[in-house]
Amino acid sequence: MLTPALRPNRTSVAAKNAAKNRLPANILRILARASAFRTTLVRVNFAPGWYPDNADPRFVRWWDGSQWTPHVQPRQQQTDAHHAEVEMGGTGQDRVAQQVQRAGIQNPVSGGGGTLFTEPVLVVNQKAKLVEMSNSYVIYDQHARHIGTVEQVGQTGAAKALRAFTKLDSMLDVRLEIRDVHGRPLLRLVRPATVWKSKVMVERGDGMPIGEIIQENVFGKVRFAFVCNGMKVGGIYAENFRAWNFSLRDHTETEVARITKTWQGMAKAVFSTADNYVVQFHRQVPDPLLSMIVASGVTVDTVLSQNQG
């Protein structure tokens, strides 16, 4: 016999059933599915651990086995870096000023908003590794402030082995992510496998296509065209056969930026294939040309210098 306190309230139950009967059939189905989903969540016993935080995809949140806790930490970004790779010291932050001067920039360039798309000077340093299986870069502004990174992603184990012991990886797909200082992807680059002319597809961090960087010649001073929506909006023009310096031009053949390869130091030169570049904008340029130029600071090394090595 139920005590009065535990006896169900028949009036309230009837009122609830009547309210449900007045709801449209599609709403009732949604409520039923939601109830089943909640039941399933209760039955499934997830192991304690870090899981993606729905409130902010940049972080993971700790699940203690029964409930979410307030503990969060930055989400680890995808990278193809392997534990067998041995880095050779830093990435050049202490030498950024020297690199800028070697690129012909004697005085600080005014302007800049602290991002990859607003700074007038970008210093792109490839991480030097004794054993290299993937491309990794750090990007600074002219004052040696860290403003971005680049990581190679999507490699298979076989591709890493080819990279470590041969040069045949130059004929495989290369995928790079250009990220801001918080690790958010800003641009994605894909260079399909090739044995002749290179082509790089550029898209935004959300996957929206921007354009292509297409190699126009094989012999002589190499040239690349920036093609967006079927139209050439600019290009990359090597100024010597060794492809150390590049002129970046708009659709009128006017130079709007430059890429200069800088001396990376004796240790890097002897024991690694890592390269350093300085990208200097002469003036502000609009998108999509801006994104193509930023992408070129890394692409030049990936599609040209790596193949030369």
CSV table of C-alpha atoms in Angstrom, one decimal:
chain,number,residue,atom,x,y,z
A,1,MET,CA,0.0,0.0,0.0
A,2,LEU,CA,1.5,3.3,-1.1
A,3,THR,CA,1.6,6.0,1.5
A,4,PRO,CA,-0.1,9.3,0.5
A,5,ALA,CA,3.2,10.9,-0.1
A,6,LEU,CA,4.2,8.3,-2.7
A,7,ARG,CA,0.8,7.9,-4.3
A,8,PRO,CA,0.9,9.3,-7.8
A,9,ASN,CA,-1.1,12.5,-8.5
A,10,ARG,CA,-3.7,11.2,-10.9
A,11,THR,CA,-4.9,14.7,-11.8
A,12,SER,CA,-1.4,15.9,-12.8
A,13,VAL,CA,-0.8,12.7,-14.8
A,14,ALA,CA,-4.0,13.1,-16.7
A,15,ALA,CA,-3.3,16.7,-17.4
A,16,LYS,CA,0.1,15.8,-18.8
A,17,ASN,CA,-1.3,13.1,-21.0
A,18,ALA,CA,-3.9,15.5,-22.3
A,19,ALA,CA,-1.3,18.1,-23.1
A,20,LYS,CA,0.7,15.5,-25.0
A,21,ASN,CA,-2.3,14.5,-27.1
A,22,ARG,CA,-2.7,18.1,-28.2
A,23,LEU,CA,0.9,18.2,-29.6
A,24,PRO,CA,1.4,17.6,-33.3
A,25,ALA,CA,2.5,14.1,-34.2
A,26,ASN,CA,6.0,15.2,-35.5
A,27,ILE,CA,6.7,16.9,-32.1
A,28,LEU,CA,5.7,13.8,-30.2
A,29,ARG,CA,8.1,11.7,-32.3
A,30,ILE,CA,11.0,14.1,-31.6
A,31,LEU,CA,10.2,13.9,-27.9
A,32,ALA,CA,10.1,10.1,-28.0
A,33,ARG,CA,13.5,10.0,-29.7
A,34,ALA,CA,15.0,12.4,-27.2
A,35,SER,CA,13.8,10.3,-24.4
A,36,ALA,CA,15.3,7.2,-26.0
A,37,PHE,CA,18.6,9.0,-26.5
A,38,ARG,CA,18.7,10.1,-22.9
A,39,THR,CA,18.1,6.4,-21.8
A,40,THR,CA,20.9,5.2,-24.1
A,41,LEU,CA,23.3,7.8,-22.6
A,42,VAL,CA,22.5,6.5,-19.1
A,43,ARG,CA,23.1,2.9,-20.1
A,44,VAL,CA,26.4,3.5,-21.9
A,45,ASN,CA,29.3,3.7,-19.5
A,46,PHE,CA,32.0,5.9,-21.2
A,47,ALA,CA,35.4,5.4,-19.8
A,48,PRO,CA,36.9,8.4,-18.0
A,49,GLY,CA,39.0,10.6,-20.3
A,50,TRP,CA,39.4,13.7,-22.4
A,51,TYR,CA,36.6,14.2,-25.0
A,52,PRO,CA,35.9,17.1,-27.5
A,53,ASP,CA,34.2,20.0,-25.8
A,54,ASN,CA,30.9,20.9,-27.6
A,55,ALA,CA,31.1,24.4,-26.3
A,56,ASP,CA,34.5,25.1,-27.9
A,57,PRO,CA,36.1,22.7,-30.5
A,58,ARG,CA,39.6,24.1,-29.6
A,59,PHE,CA,39.4,22.3,-26.2
A,60,VAL,CA,38.7,18.9,-24.7
A,61,ARG,CA,36.8,18.4,-21.5
A,62,TRP,CA,37.3,15.7,-18.8
A,63,TRP,CA,34.6,13.0,-18.4
A,64,ASP,CA,34.9,11.3,-15.0
A,65,GLY,CA,32.9,8.3,-16.0
A,66,SER,CA,29.5,9.6,-14.9
A,67,GLN,CA,29.5,13.3,-15.6
A,68,TRP,CA,31.4,16.2,-17.3
A,69,THR,CA,33.8,18.1,-15.1
A,70,PRO,CA,34.9,21.8,-15.3
A,71,HIS,CA,38.4,20.7,-16.3
A,72,VAL,CA,39.4,21.6,-19.9
A,73,GLN,CA,42.6,21.8,-21.9
A,74,PRO,CA,43.6,22.8,-25.4
A,75,ARG,CA,42.8,20.1,-28.0
A,76,GLN,CA,45.9,18.6,-29.5
A,77,GLN,CA,46.2,19.5,-33.2
A,78,GLN,CA,46.7,16.9,-35.9
A,79,THR,CA,50.2,16.6,-37.1
A,80,ASP,CA,52.3,14.0,-39.0
A,81,ALA,CA,55.4,14.5,-36.8
A,82,HIS,CA,56.9,11.2,-35.7
A,83,HIS,CA,58.6,10.4,-32.4
A,84,ALA,CA,61.6,9.2,-34.3
A,85,GLU,CA,62.2,12.7,-35.7
A,86,VAL,CA,65.0,14.5,-34.0
A,87,GLU,CA,64.8,18.3,-34.0
A,88,MET,CA,68.0,20.4,-34.1
A,89,GLY,CA,67.5,23.0,-31.5
A,90,GLY,CA,65.0,25.9,-32.0
A,91,THR,CA,63.3,27.1,-35.1
A,92,GLY,CA,65.2,30.4,-35.4
A,93,GLN,CA,63.2,32.9,-33.2
A,94,ASP,CA,66.5,34.3,-31.9
A,95,ARG,CA,67.7,35.0,-35.4
A,96,VAL,CA,64.6,36.5,-36.9
A,97,ALA,CA,66.1,40.0,-36.9
A,98,GLN,CA,69.1,38.7,-38.8
A,99,GLN,CA,66.8,37.0,-41.4
A,100,VAL,CA,64.8,40.2,-41.9
A,101,GLN,CA,68.0,42.2,-42.5
A,102,ARG,CA,69.4,39.5,-44.9
A,103,ALA,CA,66.1,39.9,-46.9
A,104,GLY,CA,67.0,43.5,-47.5
A,105,ILE,CA,64.7,45.0,-44.9
A,106,GLN,CA,66.9,47.3,-42.9
A,107,ASN,CA,64.3,49.2,-40.9
A,108,PRO,CA,61.0,47.9,-39.3
A,109,VAL,CA,58.1,48.0,-41.7
A,110,SER,CA,55.1,50.0,-40.3
A,111,GLY,CA,51.7,48.4,-40.0
A,112,GLY,CA,50.6,45.0,-39.0
A,113,GLY,CA,47.8,43.5,-36.9
A,114,GLY,CA,49.5,40.5,-35.4
A,115,THR,CA,48.0,37.9,-37.8
A,116,LEU,CA,49.2,36.1,-40.9
A,117,PHE,CA,46.9,38.2,-43.1
A,118,THR,CA,47.8,41.6,-41.7
A,119,GLU,CA,51.6,41.6,-41.0
A,120,PRO,CA,53.8,43.2,-43.7
A,121,VAL,CA,56.6,40.8,-43.1
A,122,LEU,CA,56.4,37.0,-42.4
A,123,VAL,CA,59.4,35.0,-41.4
A,124,VAL,CA,58.8,31.3,-42.3
A,125,ASN,CA,61.3,28.9,-40.6
A,126,GLN,CA,61.2,25.2,-41.3
A,127,LYS,CA,62.0,23.0,-38.3
A,128,ALA,CA,65.4,21.4,-38.8
A,129,LYS,CA,65.4,17.7,-38.1
A,130,LEU,CA,68.2,15.1,-38.3
A,131,VAL,CA,65.6,12.5,-39.3
A,132,GLU,CA,62.7,14.1,-41.2
A,133,MET,CA,59.4,12.5,-42.0
A,134,SER,CA,57.1,15.5,-42.2
A,135,ASN,CA,57.3,19.2,-42.9
A,136,SER,CA,56.8,21.5,-40.0
A,137,TYR,CA,57.2,25.3,-39.9
A,138,VAL,CA,56.9,28.2,-37.5
A,139,ILE,CA,55.9,31.6,-38.7
A,140,TYR,CA,57.0,34.9,-37.0
A,141,ASP,CA,56.4,38.5,-37.6
A,142,GLN,CA,59.4,40.9,-38.1
A,143,HIS,CA,59.7,41.4,-34.3
A,144,ALA,CA,60.1,37.6,-33.7
A,145,ARG,CA,56.5,37.2,-32.4
A,146,HIS,CA,55.1,33.8,-33.0
A,147,ILE,CA,52.0,34.3,-35.2
A,148,GLY,CA,51.4,30.9,-36.8
A,149,THR,CA,52.5,27.4,-37.6
A,150,VAL,CA,52.4,25.0,-40.6
A,151,GLU,CA,52.0,21.2,-40.2
A,152,GLN,CA,52.0,18.4,-42.7
A,153,VAL,CA,49.0,16.1,-42.2
A,154,GLY,CA,47.5,13.0,-43.8
A,155,GLN,CA,50.7,11.0,-44.4
A,156,THR,CA,50.6,7.2,-44.4
A,157,GLY,CA,53.3,5.1,-42.7
A,158,ALA,CA,54.7,4.2,-46.0
A,159,ALA,CA,55.1,7.8,-47.0
A,160,LYS,CA,56.9,8.6,-43.8
A,161,ALA,CA,59.3,5.7,-44.5
A,162,LEU,CA,60.0,7.0,-48.0
A,163,ARG,CA,60.6,10.5,-46.6
A,164,ALA,CA,63.1,9.1,-44.0
A,165,PHE,CA,65.2,6.9,-46.2
A,166,THR,CA,64.7,8.1,-49.8
A,167,LYS,CA,63.6,11.1,-51.9
A,168,LEU,CA,60.7,9.4,-53.6
A,169,ASP,CA,58.2,11.1,-51.3
A,170,SER,CA,58.4,14.1,-53.6
A,171,MET,CA,56.1,12.2,-56.0
A,172,LEU,CA,53.4,11.6,-53.3
A,173,ASP,CA,50.6,13.8,-52.2
A,174,VAL,CA,51.5,16.6,-49.7
A,175,ARG,CA,48.9,18.1,-47.4
A,176,LEU,CA,49.7,21.1,-45.2
A,177,GLU,CA,47.7,23.2,-42.7
A,178,ILE,CA,48.5,26.8,-42.1
A,179,ARG,CA,47.3,27.6,-38.5
A,180,ASP,CA,47.1,30.7,-36.4
A,181,VAL,CA,48.9,31.0,-33.1
A,182,HIS,CA,45.9,29.3,-31.3
A,183,GLY,CA,46.2,26.3,-33.7
A,184,ARG,CA,43.1,27.1,-35.7
A,185,PRO,CA,43.4,26.1,-39.4
A,186,LEU,CA,43.4,29.2,-41.7
A,187,LEU,CA,44.5,27.7,-45.0
A,188,ARG,CA,44.8,24.2,-46.3
A,189,LEU,CA,47.2,23.2,-49.1
A,190,VAL,CA,47.1,20.0,-51.1
A,191,ARG,CA,49.8,19.2,-53.7
A,192,PRO,CA,48.7,16.1,-55.6
A,193,ALA,CA,51.3,13.5,-56.5
A,194,THR,CA,53.4,14.6,-59.5
A,195,VAL,CA,56.5,13.7,-61.5
A,196,TRP,CA,56.4,16.8,-63.8
A,197,LYS,CA,54.8,20.2,-63.1
A,198,SER,CA,53.5,20.9,-59.6
A,199,LYS,CA,50.1,22.2,-58.7
A,200,VAL,CA,48.8,23.2,-55.3
A,201,MET,CA,45.2,23.5,-54.4
A,202,VAL,CA,44.5,26.2,-51.7
A,203,GLU,CA,41.4,26.3,-49.6
A,204,ARG,CA,40.3,28.1,-46.4
A,205,GLY,CA,40.3,26.4,-43.0
A,206,ASP,CA,36.6,25.6,-43.4
A,207,GLY,CA,37.2,23.8,-46.6
A,208,MET,CA,36.0,26.5,-49.0
A,209,PRO,CA,38.2,26.5,-52.2
A,210,ILE,CA,40.2,29.6,-52.9
A,211,GLY,CA,42.3,28.7,-56.0
A,212,GLU,CA,45.3,26.9,-57.4
A,213,ILE,CA,49.0,27.6,-57.6
A,214,ILE,CA,50.1,26.1,-61.0
A,215,GLN,CA,53.6,25.6,-62.2
A,216,GLU,CA,53.8,27.1,-65.7
A,217,ASN,CA,57.3,25.9,-66.9
A,218,VAL,CA,59.9,23.2,-66.2
A,219,PHE,CA,63.1,24.7,-67.7
A,220,GLY,CA,64.6,28.0,-66.9
A,221,LYS,CA,63.4,30.3,-64.1
A,222,VAL,CA,60.4,28.7,-62.6
A,223,ARG,CA,57.0,30.4,-62.7
A,224,PHE,CA,53.8,29.7,-60.9
A,225,ALA,CA,50.3,31.2,-61.7
A,226,PHE,CA,47.7,32.0,-59.1
A,227,VAL,CA,44.4,30.9,-60.6
A,228,CYS,CA,41.1,31.6,-58.9
A,229,ASN,CA,37.7,30.8,-60.4
A,230,GLY,CA,39.5,30.1,-63.7
A,231,MET,CA,41.2,33.5,-63.9
A,232,LYS,CA,44.9,34.3,-63.3
A,233,VAL,CA,45.1,36.8,-60.4
A,234,GLY,CA,48.8,36.8,-60.1
A,235,GLY,CA,51.9,34.6,-59.9
A,236,ILE,CA,55.3,33.6,-58.5
A,237,TYR,CA,58.4,34.4,-60.6
A,238,ALA,CA,61.8,33.0,-59.6
A,239,GLU,CA,64.6,35.5,-60.1
A,240,ASN,CA,67.4,33.0,-60.5
A,241,PHE,CA,67.8,29.4,-61.6
A,242,ARG,CA,68.5,28.2,-58.0
A,243,ALA,CA,65.1,29.7,-57.0
A,244,TRP,CA,66.3,31.6,-53.9
A,245,ASN,CA,64.3,34.8,-54.5
A,246,PHE,CA,60.8,35.2,-55.9
A,247,SER,CA,58.8,38.1,-57.1
A,248,LEU,CA,55.1,37.9,-56.3
A,249,ARG,CA,52.9,39.8,-58.7
A,250,ASP,CA,49.3,40.7,-59.3
A,251,HIS,CA,47.3,40.2,-62.5
A,252,THR,CA,48.9,43.4,-64.0
A,253,GLU,CA,52.4,41.9,-63.5
A,254,THR,CA,53.1,44.5,-60.8
A,255,GLU,CA,55.2,43.2,-57.9
A,256,VAL,CA,53.2,43.3,-54.7
A,257,ALA,CA,55.4,41.1,-52.5
A,258,ARG,CA,58.7,39.2,-52.4
A,259,ILE,CA,59.9,35.9,-51.0
A,260,THR,CA,63.6,35.8,-50.0
A,261,LYS,CA,65.4,32.6,-48.9
A,262,THR,CA,67.7,33.4,-46.0
A,263,TRP,CA,70.8,31.6,-44.6
A,264,GLN,CA,69.7,29.1,-42.0
A,265,GLY,CA,73.1,28.6,-40.4
A,266,MET,CA,75.8,26.0,-40.9
A,267,ALA,CA,74.2,23.3,-38.8
A,268,LYS,CA,71.0,23.4,-40.7
A,269,ALA,CA,72.7,23.6,-44.1
A,270,VAL,CA,74.9,20.6,-43.4
A,271,PHE,CA,72.6,18.2,-41.5
A,272,SER,CA,69.1,19.0,-42.8
A,273,THR,CA,67.1,20.2,-45.8
A,274,ALA,CA,65.2,22.8,-43.7
A,275,ASP,CA,64.9,26.3,-45.3
A,276,ASN,CA,64.0,29.7,-44.1
A,277,TYR,CA,62.1,32.3,-46.1
A,278,VAL,CA,61.0,36.0,-45.5
A,279,VAL,CA,57.8,37.2,-47.2
A,280,GLN,CA,57.6,40.9,-47.5
A,281,PHE,CA,54.4,42.8,-48.7
A,282,HIS,CA,55.0,46.1,-50.5
A,283,ARG,CA,51.4,47.1,-50.0
A,284,GLN,CA,48.1,45.7,-48.8
A,285,VAL,CA,46.4,43.3,-51.3
A,286,PRO,CA,42.8,42.0,-51.4
A,287,ASP,CA,41.7,38.4,-51.2
A,288,PRO,CA,42.0,36.0,-52.9
A,289,LEU,CA,45.5,37.3,-53.9
A,290,LEU,CA,46.4,37.8,-50.2
A,291,SER,CA,45.6,34.2,-49.3
A,292,MET,CA,47.5,32.9,-52.3
A,293,ILE,CA,50.6,34.9,-51.3
A,294,VAL,CA,50.5,33.8,-47.7
A,295,ALA,CA,50.2,30.2,-48.9
A,296,SER,CA,53.1,30.7,-51.3
A,297,GLY,CA,55.5,31.4,-48.4
A,298,VAL,CA,55.3,27.7,-47.6
A,299,THR,CA,54.4,26.3,-50.9
A,300,VAL,CA,57.5,27.5,-52.6
A,301,ASP,CA,59.6,25.3,-50.4
A,302,THR,CA,57.2,22.3,-50.6
A,303,VAL,CA,56.8,22.1,-54.4
A,304,LEU,CA,60.2,23.3,-55.5
A,305,SER,CA,63.0,23.1,-53.0
A,306,GLN,CA,62.1,19.7,-51.5
A,307,ASN,CA,62.1,18.3,-55.1
A,308,GLN,CA,65.5,19.8,-55.8
A,309,GLY,CA,67.1,18.3,-52.8
